[in-house]
PDB file of C-alpha atoms in Angstrom:
ATOM      1  CA  MET A  20     -21.037  -6.418 -14.574  1.00  0.00           C
ATOM      2  CA  ASP A  21     -18.938  -8.388 -12.082  1.00  0.00           C
ATOM      3  CA  VAL A  22     -20.541  -8.692  -8.639  1.00  0.00           C
ATOM      4  CA  VAL A  23     -19.505 -10.231  -5.320  1.00  0.00           C
ATOM      5  CA  ILE A  24     -22.133 -11.149  -2.738  1.00  0.00           C
ATOM      6  CA  THR A  25     -21.087 -12.052   0.794  1.00  0.00           C
ATOM      7  CA  ALA A  26     -23.371 -13.350   3.523  1.00  0.00           C
ATOM      8  CA  LEU A  27     -22.620 -13.936   7.202  1.00  0.00           C
ATOM      9  CA  GLY A  28     -24.806 -14.872  10.110  1.00  0.00           C
ATOM     10  CA  PRO A  29     -26.116 -17.498  12.537  1.00  0.00           C
ATOM     11  CA  ASP A  30     -26.008 -20.965  11.030  1.00  0.00           C
ATOM     12  CA  ASN A  31     -29.291 -22.460   9.871  1.00  0.00           C
ATOM     13  CA  VAL A  32     -30.682 -24.548   7.035  1.00  0.00           C
ATOM     14  CA  GLY A  33     -31.501 -23.147   3.606  1.00  0.00           C
ATOM     15  CA  LEU A  34     -29.610 -19.883   3.971  1.00  0.00           C
ATOM     16  CA  ALA A  35     -27.914 -20.011   0.568  1.00  0.00           C
ATOM     17  CA  ASP A  36     -30.958 -21.101  -1.431  1.00  0.00           C
ATOM     18  CA  PRO A  37     -32.799 -17.763  -1.752  1.00  0.00           C
ATOM     19  CA  ILE A  38     -29.592 -15.966  -2.756  1.00  0.00           C
ATOM     20  CA  ILE A  39     -28.650 -18.495  -5.438  1.00  0.00           C
ATOM     21  CA  HIS A  40     -32.194 -18.820  -6.750  1.00  0.00           C
ATOM     22  CA  TYR A  41     -32.600 -15.068  -7.112  1.00  0.00           C
ATOM     23  CA  VAL A  42     -29.339 -14.361  -8.947  1.00  0.00           C
ATOM     24  CA  THR A  43     -29.747 -17.270 -11.351  1.00  0.00           C
ATOM     25  CA  GLY A  44     -33.317 -16.174 -11.984  1.00  0.00           C
ATOM     26  CA  GLN A  45     -31.988 -12.769 -13.007  1.00  0.00           C
ATOM     27  CA  GLY A  46     -29.808 -14.316 -15.685  1.00  0.00           C
ATOM     28  CA  ALA A  47     -26.565 -14.099 -13.739  1.00  0.00           C
ATOM     29  CA  SER A  48     -23.733 -16.492 -14.536  1.00  0.00           C
ATOM     30  CA  LEU A  49     -21.935 -17.836 -11.449  1.00  0.00           C
ATOM     31  CA  SER A  50     -18.153 -18.053 -11.488  1.00  0.00           C
ATOM     32  CA  GLU A  51     -17.414 -18.825  -7.816  1.00  0.00           C
ATOM     33  CA  ILE A  52     -19.328 -20.040  -4.782  1.00  0.00           C
ATOM     34  CA  GLN A  53     -17.823 -20.714  -1.369  1.00  0.00           C
ATOM     35  CA  MET A  54     -19.781 -21.687   1.725  1.00  0.00           C
ATOM     36  CA  TYR A  55     -18.535 -22.442   5.222  1.00  0.00           C
ATOM     37  CA  ASP A  56     -20.333 -23.695   8.304  1.00  0.00           C
ATOM     38  CA  HIS A  57     -18.280 -22.904  11.396  1.00  0.00           C
ATOM     39  CA  ASP A  58     -19.936 -25.375  13.727  1.00  0.00           C
ATOM     40  CA  GLU A  59     -18.043 -24.334  16.851  1.00  0.00           C
ATOM     41  CA  ALA A  60     -19.230 -20.738  16.398  1.00  0.00           C
ATOM     42  CA  GLN A  61     -22.594 -21.695  14.852  1.00  0.00           C
ATOM     43  CA  LEU A  62     -21.740 -19.325  12.024  1.00  0.00           C
ATOM     44  CA  PHE A  63     -22.634 -19.483   8.335  1.00  0.00           C
ATOM     45  CA  ALA A  64     -20.472 -17.684   5.757  1.00  0.00           C
ATOM     46  CA  MET A  65     -20.846 -17.482   2.001  1.00  0.00           C
ATOM     47  CA  LEU A  66     -19.230 -15.816  -1.000  1.00  0.00           C
ATOM     48  CA  CYS A  67     -20.817 -15.746  -4.434  1.00  0.00           C
ATOM     49  CA  ARG A  68     -19.080 -14.201  -7.449  1.00  0.00           C
ATOM     50  CA  LEU A  69     -21.168 -13.669 -10.549  1.00  0.00           C
ATOM     51  CA  HIS A  70     -21.594 -11.740 -13.777  1.00  0.00           C
ATOM     52  CA  LEU A  71     -24.834  -9.764 -13.873  1.00  0.00           C
ATOM     53  CA  PRO A  72     -26.418  -8.121 -16.928  1.00  0.00           C
ATOM     54  CA  ASP A  73     -25.927  -4.352 -16.879  1.00  0.00           C
ATOM     55  CA  GLY A  74     -28.563  -2.227 -15.233  1.00  0.00           C
ATOM     56  CA  ARG A  75     -29.662  -4.760 -12.617  1.00  0.00           C
ATOM     57  CA  LEU A  76     -27.380  -3.926  -9.702  1.00  0.00           C
ATOM     58  CA  ASP A  77     -29.945  -1.754  -7.894  1.00  0.00           C
ATOM     59  CA  LEU A  78     -32.585  -4.484  -8.143  1.00  0.00           C
ATOM     60  CA  LEU A  79     -30.064  -7.020  -6.854  1.00  0.00           C
ATOM     61  CA  GLU A  80     -29.194  -4.841  -3.853  1.00  0.00           C
ATOM     62  CA  GLN A  81     -32.880  -4.385  -2.998  1.00  0.00           C
ATOM     63  CA  ALA A  82     -33.551  -8.117  -3.289  1.00  0.00           C
ATOM     64  CA  MET A  83     -30.573  -9.006  -1.100  1.00  0.00           C
ATOM     65  CA  GLN A  84     -31.740  -6.522   1.534  1.00  0.00           C
ATOM     66  CA  LYS A  85     -35.093  -8.296   1.716  1.00  0.00           C
ATOM     67  CA  ILE A  86     -33.398 -11.688   1.962  1.00  0.00           C
ATOM     68  CA  ALA A  87     -31.139 -10.336   4.722  1.00  0.00           C
ATOM     69  CA  GLU A  88     -34.156  -9.157   6.710  1.00  0.00           C
ATOM     70  CA  LYS A  89     -35.831 -12.551   6.333  1.00  0.00           C
ATOM     71  CA  THR A  90     -32.810 -14.738   7.107  1.00  0.00           C
ATOM     72  CA  GLY A  91     -30.963 -12.582   9.631  1.00  0.00           C
ATOM     73  CA  LEU A  92     -27.827 -12.627   7.484  1.00  0.00           C
ATOM     74  CA  ALA A  93     -25.494  -9.685   6.980  1.00  0.00           C
ATOM     75  CA  ILE A  94     -25.492  -9.556   3.166  1.00  0.00           C
ATOM     76  CA  ARG A  95     -23.279  -7.235   1.152  1.00  0.00           C
ATOM     77  CA  VAL A  96     -23.425  -6.662  -2.588  1.00  0.00           C
ATOM     78  CA  TRP A  97     -20.314  -5.175  -4.168  1.00  0.00           C
ATOM     79  CA  SER A  98     -19.183  -4.604  -7.726  1.00  0.00           C
ATOM     80  CA  PRO A  99     -15.720  -3.399  -8.782  1.00  0.00           C
ATOM     81  CA  ASP A 100     -17.420  -1.918 -11.837  1.00  0.00           C
ATOM     82  CA  LYS A 101     -19.603   0.483  -9.834  1.00  0.00           C
ATOM     83  CA  ARG A 102     -16.756   2.930  -9.158  1.00  0.00           C
ATOM     84  CA  ALA A 103     -14.187   1.504 -11.549  1.00  0.00           C
ATOM     85  CA  ASP A 104     -12.732   4.927 -12.414  1.00  0.00           C
ATOM     86  CA  ARG A 105     -12.177   5.935  -8.777  1.00  0.00           C
ATOM     87  CA  PRO A 106     -12.749   3.217  -6.165  1.00  0.00           C
ATOM     88  CA  ARG A 107     -12.815   4.192  -2.509  1.00  0.00           C
ATOM     89  CA  ILE A 108     -10.088   3.017  -0.123  1.00  0.00           C
ATOM     90  CA  ALA A 109     -10.069   2.688   3.653  1.00  0.00           C
ATOM     91  CA  LEU A 110      -6.472   2.971   4.883  1.00  0.00           C
ATOM     92  CA  CYS A 111      -6.000   1.122   8.189  1.00  0.00           C
ATOM     93  CA  THR A 112      -3.057   2.086  10.402  1.00  0.00           C
ATOM     94  CA  THR A 113      -1.424   1.624  13.796  1.00  0.00           C
ATOM     95  CA  TYR A 114       1.958   3.246  14.521  1.00  0.00           C
ATOM     96  CA  ARG A 115       4.066   3.351  11.368  1.00  0.00           C
ATOM     97  CA  THR A 116       3.446   6.246   9.005  1.00  0.00           C
ATOM     98  CA  GLU A 117       5.721   5.379   6.056  1.00  0.00           C
ATOM     99  CA  THR A 118       3.395   2.990   4.230  1.00  0.00           C
ATOM    100  CA  PRO A 119       0.136   4.946   4.659  1.00  0.00           C
ATOM    101  CA  ARG A 120       1.964   8.113   3.606  1.00  0.00           C
ATOM    102  CA  ALA A 121       3.204   6.363   0.473  1.00  0.00           C
ATOM    103  CA  VAL A 122      -0.332   5.306  -0.474  1.00  0.00           C
ATOM    104  CA  LEU A 123      -1.754   8.771   0.212  1.00  0.00           C
ATOM    105  CA  GLN A 124       0.999  10.373  -1.860  1.00  0.00           C
ATOM    106  CA  ALA A 125       0.552   7.884  -4.708  1.00  0.00           C
ATOM    107  CA  VAL A 126      -3.162   8.678  -4.789  1.00  0.00           C
ATOM    108  CA  ARG A 127      -2.448  12.415  -4.799  1.00  0.00           C
ATOM    109  CA  ASP A 128       0.097  11.989  -7.600  1.00  0.00           C
ATOM    110  CA  GLY A 129      -2.263   9.871  -9.682  1.00  0.00           C
ATOM    111  CA  ARG A 130      -0.170   6.704  -9.557  1.00  0.00           C
ATOM    112  CA  ILE A 131      -3.029   4.981  -7.733  1.00  0.00           C
ATOM    113  CA  ARG A 132      -6.288   5.926  -9.412  1.00  0.00           C
ATOM    114  CA  ALA A 133      -8.475   5.825  -6.340  1.00  0.00           C
ATOM    115  CA  GLU A 134      -9.750   7.933  -3.454  1.00  0.00           C
ATOM    116  CA  VAL A 135      -8.678   7.425   0.130  1.00  0.00           C
ATOM    117  CA  ALA A 136     -12.052   7.978   1.748  1.00  0.00           C
ATOM    118  CA  VAL A 137     -10.930   7.461   5.355  1.00  0.00           C
ATOM    119  CA  VAL A 138      -7.888   6.649   7.477  1.00  0.00           C
ATOM    120  CA  ILE A 139      -8.779   4.272  10.308  1.00  0.00           C
ATOM    121  CA  GLY A 140      -6.508   3.611  13.257  1.00  0.00           C
ATOM    122  CA  ASN A 141      -6.469   1.509  16.390  1.00  0.00           C
ATOM    123  CA  ARG A 142      -3.994   4.149  17.614  1.00  0.00           C
ATOM    124  CA  LYS A 143      -3.989   7.904  17.007  1.00  0.00           C
ATOM    125  CA  LYS A 144      -0.437   8.033  15.653  1.00  0.00           C
ATOM    126  CA  CYS A 145      -1.540   8.544  12.023  1.00  0.00           C
ATOM    127  CA  GLU A 146      -4.211  11.154  12.718  1.00  0.00           C
ATOM    128  CA  PRO A 147      -1.860  14.079  11.834  1.00  0.00           C
ATOM    129  CA  LEU A 148      -0.984  12.295   8.586  1.00  0.00           C
ATOM    130  CA  ALA A 149      -4.654  12.054   7.650  1.00  0.00           C
ATOM    131  CA  GLU A 150      -5.103  15.734   8.444  1.00  0.00           C
ATOM    132  CA  GLU A 151      -2.100  16.598   6.265  1.00  0.00           C
ATOM    133  CA  PHE A 152      -3.752  14.944   3.270  1.00  0.00           C
ATOM    134  CA  GLY A 153      -7.252  16.207   4.076  1.00  0.00           C
ATOM    135  CA  VAL A 154      -8.682  12.760   4.772  1.00  0.00           C
ATOM    136  CA  PRO A 155     -11.060  11.964   7.670  1.00  0.00           C
ATOM    137  CA  PHE A 156      -9.531   9.978  10.529  1.00  0.00           C
ATOM    138  CA  GLU A 157     -11.531   7.501  12.599  1.00  0.00           C
ATOM    139  CA  LEU A 158     -10.232   5.950  15.812  1.00  0.00           C
ATOM    140  CA  ILE A 159     -11.512   2.430  16.509  1.00  0.00           C
ATOM    141  CA  GLY A 160      -8.967   1.485  19.173  1.00  0.00           C
ATOM    142  CA  GLU A 161      -9.539   1.065  22.877  1.00  0.00           C
ATOM    143  CA  ALA A 162      -7.077   2.407  25.444  1.00  0.00           C
ATOM    144  CA  ASP A 163      -4.943  -0.737  25.168  1.00  0.00           C
ATOM    145  CA  GLY A 164      -4.946  -0.653  21.373  1.00  0.00           C
ATOM    146  CA  SER A 165      -7.451  -3.467  20.934  1.00  0.00           C
ATOM    147  CA  ALA A 166      -9.741  -2.722  18.011  1.00  0.00           C
ATOM    148  CA  ASN A 167     -13.512  -2.392  18.001  1.00  0.00           C
ATOM    149  CA  GLU A 168     -14.174  -4.668  15.036  1.00  0.00           C
ATOM    150  CA  ASP A 169     -17.875  -3.819  14.848  1.00  0.00           C
ATOM    151  CA  ALA A 170     -17.007  -0.127  14.632  1.00  0.00           C
ATOM    152  CA  MET A 171     -14.518  -0.882  11.852  1.00  0.00           C
ATOM    153  CA  VAL A 172     -17.160  -2.662   9.768  1.00  0.00           C
ATOM    154  CA  GLN A 173     -19.556   0.230  10.338  1.00  0.00           C
ATOM    155  CA  MET A 174     -16.871   2.643   9.084  1.00  0.00           C
ATOM    156  CA  PHE A 175     -16.382   0.598   5.918  1.00  0.00           C
ATOM    157  CA  ASP A 176     -20.110   0.762   5.247  1.00  0.00           C
ATOM    158  CA  ARG A 177     -20.503   4.423   6.166  1.00  0.00           C
ATOM    159  CA  TYR A 178     -17.723   5.513   3.820  1.00  0.00           C
ATOM    160  CA  GLU A 179     -18.869   3.117   1.059  1.00  0.00           C
ATOM    161  CA  ILE A 180     -15.487   1.425   0.893  1.00  0.00           C
ATOM    162  CA  ASP A 181     -14.455  -0.670  -2.092  1.00  0.00           C
ATOM    163  CA  TYR A 182     -11.016  -1.778  -0.884  1.00  0.00           C
ATOM    164  CA  VAL A 183      -9.521  -2.063   2.599  1.00  0.00           C
ATOM    165  CA  VAL A 184      -5.757  -1.459   2.711  1.00  0.00           C
ATOM    166  CA  LEU A 185      -3.923  -2.591   5.856  1.00  0.00           C
ATOM    167  CA  ALA A 186      -0.849  -0.348   5.883  1.00  0.00           C
ATOM    168  CA  ARG A 187       1.105  -1.889   8.770  1.00  0.00           C
ATOM    169  CA  TYR A 188      -2.154  -2.257  10.676  1.00  0.00           C
ATOM    170  CA  MET A 189      -0.852  -4.426  13.501  1.00  0.00           C
ATOM    171  CA  ARG A 190      -4.040  -6.250  14.410  1.00  0.00           C
ATOM    172  CA  ILE A 191      -5.372  -9.518  13.000  1.00  0.00           C
ATOM    173  CA  LEU A 192      -8.781  -9.117  11.405  1.00  0.00           C
ATOM    174  CA  PRO A 193     -11.243 -11.695  12.722  1.00  0.00           C
ATOM    175  CA  PRO A 194     -12.775 -14.151  10.211  1.00  0.00           C
ATOM    176  CA  GLU A 195     -16.164 -12.433  10.561  1.00  0.00           C
ATOM    177  CA  THR A 196     -14.736  -9.165   9.190  1.00  0.00           C
ATOM    178  CA  CYS A 197     -12.781 -10.958   6.474  1.00  0.00           C
ATOM    179  CA  TRP A 198     -15.874 -12.790   5.255  1.00  0.00           C
ATOM    180  CA  GLN A 199     -17.963  -9.645   4.985  1.00  0.00           C
ATOM    181  CA  PHE A 200     -15.369  -8.062   2.680  1.00  0.00           C
ATOM    182  CA  ALA A 201     -14.111 -11.234   0.997  1.00  0.00           C
ATOM    183  CA  GLY A 202     -13.420 -11.671  -2.681  1.00  0.00           C
ATOM    184  CA  GLY A 203     -10.231  -9.646  -3.004  1.00  0.00           C
ATOM    185  CA  ARG A 204     -11.257  -6.477  -1.171  1.00  0.00           C
ATOM    186  CA  ILE A 205      -8.744  -6.561   1.720  1.00  0.00           C
ATOM    187  CA  ILE A 206      -5.083  -5.841   0.895  1.00  0.00           C
ATOM    188  CA  ASN A 207      -2.333  -6.260   3.478  1.00  0.00           C
ATOM    189  CA  LEU A 208       1.329  -5.265   3.702  1.00  0.00           C
ATOM    190  CA  HIS A 209       3.464  -7.805   5.556  1.00  0.00           C
ATOM    191  CA  HIS A 210       6.947  -6.565   6.430  1.00  0.00           C
ATOM    192  CA  GLY A 211       8.673  -9.813   5.481  1.00  0.00           C
ATOM    193  CA  LEU A 212       8.943 -12.280   2.630  1.00  0.00           C
ATOM    194  CA  LEU A 213       6.143 -14.849   2.685  1.00  0.00           C
ATOM    195  CA  PRO A 214       5.924 -17.739   3.147  1.00  0.00           C
ATOM    196  CA  GLY A 215       9.427 -17.855   4.629  1.00  0.00           C
ATOM    197  CA  PHE A 216       9.104 -15.221   7.352  1.00  0.00           C
ATOM    198  CA  PRO A 217       5.587 -14.777   8.751  1.00  0.00           C
ATOM    199  CA  GLY A 218       4.765 -13.405  12.186  1.00  0.00           C
ATOM    200  CA  PHE A 219       5.342 -10.060  13.877  1.00  0.00           C
ATOM    201  CA  ARG A 220       9.194  -9.998  13.740  1.00  0.00           C
ATOM    202  CA  PRO A 221      10.169 -11.014  10.188  1.00  0.00           C
ATOM    203  CA  TYR A 222      13.218  -8.733  10.056  1.00  0.00           C
ATOM    204  CA  HIS A 223      14.575 -10.258  13.239  1.00  0.00           C
ATOM    205  CA  ASP A 224      13.801 -13.794  12.082  1.00  0.00           C
ATOM    206  CA  ALA A 225      15.453 -13.294   8.687  1.00  0.00           C
ATOM    207  CA  TYR A 226      18.464 -11.645  10.312  1.00  0.00           C
ATOM    208  CA  ALA A 227      18.804 -14.543  12.758  1.00  0.00           C
ATOM    209  CA  ALA A 228      18.755 -16.904   9.764  1.00  0.00           C
ATOM    210  CA  ARG A 229      21.757 -14.957   8.358  1.00  0.00           C
ATOM    211  CA  MET A 230      19.785 -13.734   5.348  1.00  0.00           C
ATOM    212  CA  LEU A 231      21.341 -11.015   3.191  1.00  0.00           C
ATOM    213  CA  THR A 232      18.138 -10.394   1.225  1.00  0.00           C
ATOM    214  CA  PHE A 233      15.098  -8.955   2.961  1.00  0.00           C
ATOM    215  CA  GLY A 234      11.719  -7.979   1.631  1.00  0.00           C
ATOM    216  CA  ALA A 235       8.033  -7.243   2.013  1.00  0.00           C
ATOM    217  CA  THR A 236       4.872  -8.892   0.725  1.00  0.00           C
ATOM    218  CA  CYS A 237       1.626  -7.306  -0.404  1.00  0.00           C
ATOM    219  CA  HIS A 238      -1.158  -9.876  -0.372  1.00  0.00           C
ATOM    220  CA  PHE A 239      -4.894 -10.354  -0.175  1.00  0.00           C
ATOM    221  CA  ILE A 240      -6.367 -11.203   3.210  1.00  0.00           C
ATOM    222  CA  ILE A 241      -8.754 -14.161   3.252  1.00  0.00           C
ATOM    223  CA  PRO A 242     -10.743 -15.790   6.083  1.00  0.00           C
ATOM    224  CA  GLU A 243      -8.961 -19.152   5.787  1.00  0.00           C
ATOM    225  CA  LEU A 244      -5.317 -18.429   6.579  1.00  0.00           C
ATOM    226  CA  ASP A 245      -3.712 -21.396   4.828  1.00  0.00           C
ATOM    227  CA  ALA A 246      -5.943 -21.614   1.772  1.00  0.00           C
ATOM    228  CA  GLY A 247      -3.351 -20.901  -0.942  1.00  0.00           C
ATOM    229  CA  ASN A 248      -1.299 -18.229  -2.636  1.00  0.00           C
ATOM    230  CA  GLN A 249      -2.619 -14.684  -2.227  1.00  0.00           C
ATOM    231  CA  THR A 250       0.547 -12.733  -3.054  1.00  0.00           C
ATOM    232  CA  ILE A 251       0.010  -9.591  -5.138  1.00  0.00           C
ATOM    233  CA  ASN A 252       3.534  -8.168  -5.046  1.00  0.00           C
ATOM    234  CA  GLN A 253       6.892  -8.775  -3.364  1.00  0.00           C
ATOM    235  CA  GLU A 254       9.895  -6.466  -3.305  1.00  0.00           C
ATOM    236  CA  THR A 255      13.353  -7.169  -1.897  1.00  0.00           C
ATOM    237  CA  PHE A 256      16.625  -5.444  -1.065  1.00  0.00           C
ATOM    238  CA  ALA A 257      20.075  -6.861  -0.390  1.00  0.00           C
ATOM    239  CA  VAL A 258      22.566  -5.851   2.288  1.00  0.00           C
ATOM    240  CA  ARG A 259      26.261  -6.456   2.745  1.00  0.00           C
ATOM    241  CA  PRO A 260      27.465  -8.975   5.342  1.00  0.00           C
ATOM    242  CA  GLY A 261      27.711  -7.354   8.758  1.00  0.00           C
ATOM    243  CA  THR A 262      24.987  -4.758   8.132  1.00  0.00           C
ATOM    244  CA  PRO A 263      23.394  -3.976  11.513  1.00  0.00           C
ATOM    245  CA  LEU A 264      19.824  -5.123  12.056  1.00  0.00           C
ATOM    246  CA  GLU A 265      18.800  -1.531  12.761  1.00  0.00           C
ATOM    247  CA  GLU A 266      19.932  -0.492   9.267  1.00  0.00           C
ATOM    248  CA  VAL A 267      18.081  -3.403   7.700  1.00  0.00           C
ATOM    249  CA  ILE A 268      14.867  -2.399   9.459  1.00  0.00           C
ATOM    250  CA  ARG A 269      15.347   1.270   8.548  1.00  0.00           C
ATOM    251  CA  ARG A 270      15.740   0.479   4.841  1.00  0.00           C
ATOM    252  CA  GLY A 271      12.814  -1.903   4.936  1.00  0.00           C
ATOM    253  CA  GLU A 272      10.405   0.414   6.703  1.00  0.00           C
ATOM    254  CA  GLN A 273      11.338   3.644   4.949  1.00  0.00           C
ATOM    255  CA  VAL A 274      11.921   2.456   1.371  1.00  0.00           C
ATOM    256  CA  ASN A 275      11.030  -1.137   0.577  1.00  0.00           C
ATOM    257  CA  GLU A 276       7.707  -1.535   2.389  1.00  0.00           C
ATOM    258  CA  PRO A 277       6.134   1.667   0.994  1.00  0.00           C
ATOM    259  CA  SER A 278       7.214   0.780  -2.543  1.00  0.00           C
ATOM    260  CA  CYS A 279       5.867  -2.763  -2.227  1.00  0.00           C
ATOM    261  CA  LEU A 280       2.466  -1.669  -0.927  1.00  0.00           C
ATOM    262  CA  VAL A 281       1.974   1.108  -3.476  1.00  0.00           C
ATOM    263  CA  GLU A 282       2.687  -1.251  -6.376  1.00  0.00           C
ATOM    264  CA  GLY A 283       0.437  -3.929  -4.916  1.00  0.00           C
ATOM    265  CA  VAL A 284      -2.472  -1.547  -4.430  1.00  0.00           C
ATOM    266  CA  ARG A 285      -1.958  -0.143  -7.929  1.00  0.00           C
ATOM    267  CA  ARG A 286      -2.163  -3.625  -9.446  1.00  0.00           C
ATOM    268  CA  VAL A 287      -5.468  -4.280  -7.710  1.00  0.00           C
ATOM    269  CA  ILE A 288      -6.973  -0.852  -8.443  1.00  0.00           C
ATOM    270  CA  ASP A 289      -5.958  -1.091 -12.113  1.00  0.00           C
ATOM    271  CA  ARG A 290      -7.448  -4.613 -12.103  1.00  0.00           C
ATOM    272  CA  GLU A 291      -4.323  -6.273 -13.374  1.00  0.00           C
ATOM    273  CA  VAL A 292      -4.855  -9.031 -10.802  1.00  0.00           C
ATOM    274  CA  LYS A 293      -7.781 -10.345  -8.786  1.00  0.00           C
ATOM    275  CA  LEU A 294      -8.589 -13.054  -6.279  1.00  0.00           C
ATOM    276  CA  HIS A 295     -10.415 -16.147  -7.511  1.00  0.00           C
ATOM    277  CA  PHE A 296     -10.996 -19.170  -5.274  1.00  0.00           C
ATOM    278  CA  HIS A 297      -8.369 -17.832  -2.847  1.00  0.00           C
ATOM    279  CA  ARG A 298      -5.686 -17.532  -5.538  1.00  0.00           C
ATOM    280  CA  VAL A 299      -4.328 -14.492  -7.323  1.00  0.00           C
ATOM    281  CA  VAL A 300      -4.995 -14.613 -11.057  1.00  0.00           C
ATOM    282  CA  VAL A 301      -4.310 -12.198 -13.900  1.00  0.00           C
ATOM    283  CA  SER A 302      -7.452 -10.263 -14.813  1.00  0.00           C
TER     284      SER A 302
END
């Protein structure tokens, strides 16, 4: 059984030792360990990926809970094998409805073999969409649209989320949230081709560069922004010279972005690809 353990909390000495000693003592084989000390924030973060003999996940979860109580760390134990037939998705949204609708429809049609357990928004724009598909909607946004990150993490835990899908969720997740769900659990749709056109206005930037090919990128989110290649899927479309920017954006938002995200999520859910040491590899 493949297992990912993440730990986050106030920096101190010896925080990793009890975790590593326990899992190795249980006969686990380690395939990835990452540890970061963020001195300026006095924060310790850790990811441990391992293979555990079958039937020991419950014991591991209980042991990690005791270690968390002793060390003050927020420790999460997650296995993609636990709900391999139907993993649970949290769909995070802001204003645009095309991409979350595409994921919800793909799940309903069986193209994505998962369950959308909750739609989360920092705005209420997608609440009617969630109601249409019979999925709970949770608002975590303040009046100005800023997100309550602690509430978001609590939602992920309450709904027992396996994968977080950012479907044009127009807020940057803080490193603390990324670390707690690290290891290839957070999937994002960027409405531009990476690495060429990052930022919030990739259509405008590509158009200003006189590009005739536009696209979208589905990628894993990781805590360290420039750590490598996390692209899961990219899809493009070409336009004729002189095509208005408005038409480019319309085609991108209504057709290309939804298609790109659905295929990216499907690849992850079907375990065709995974994240290993911040890089996408074939499973």
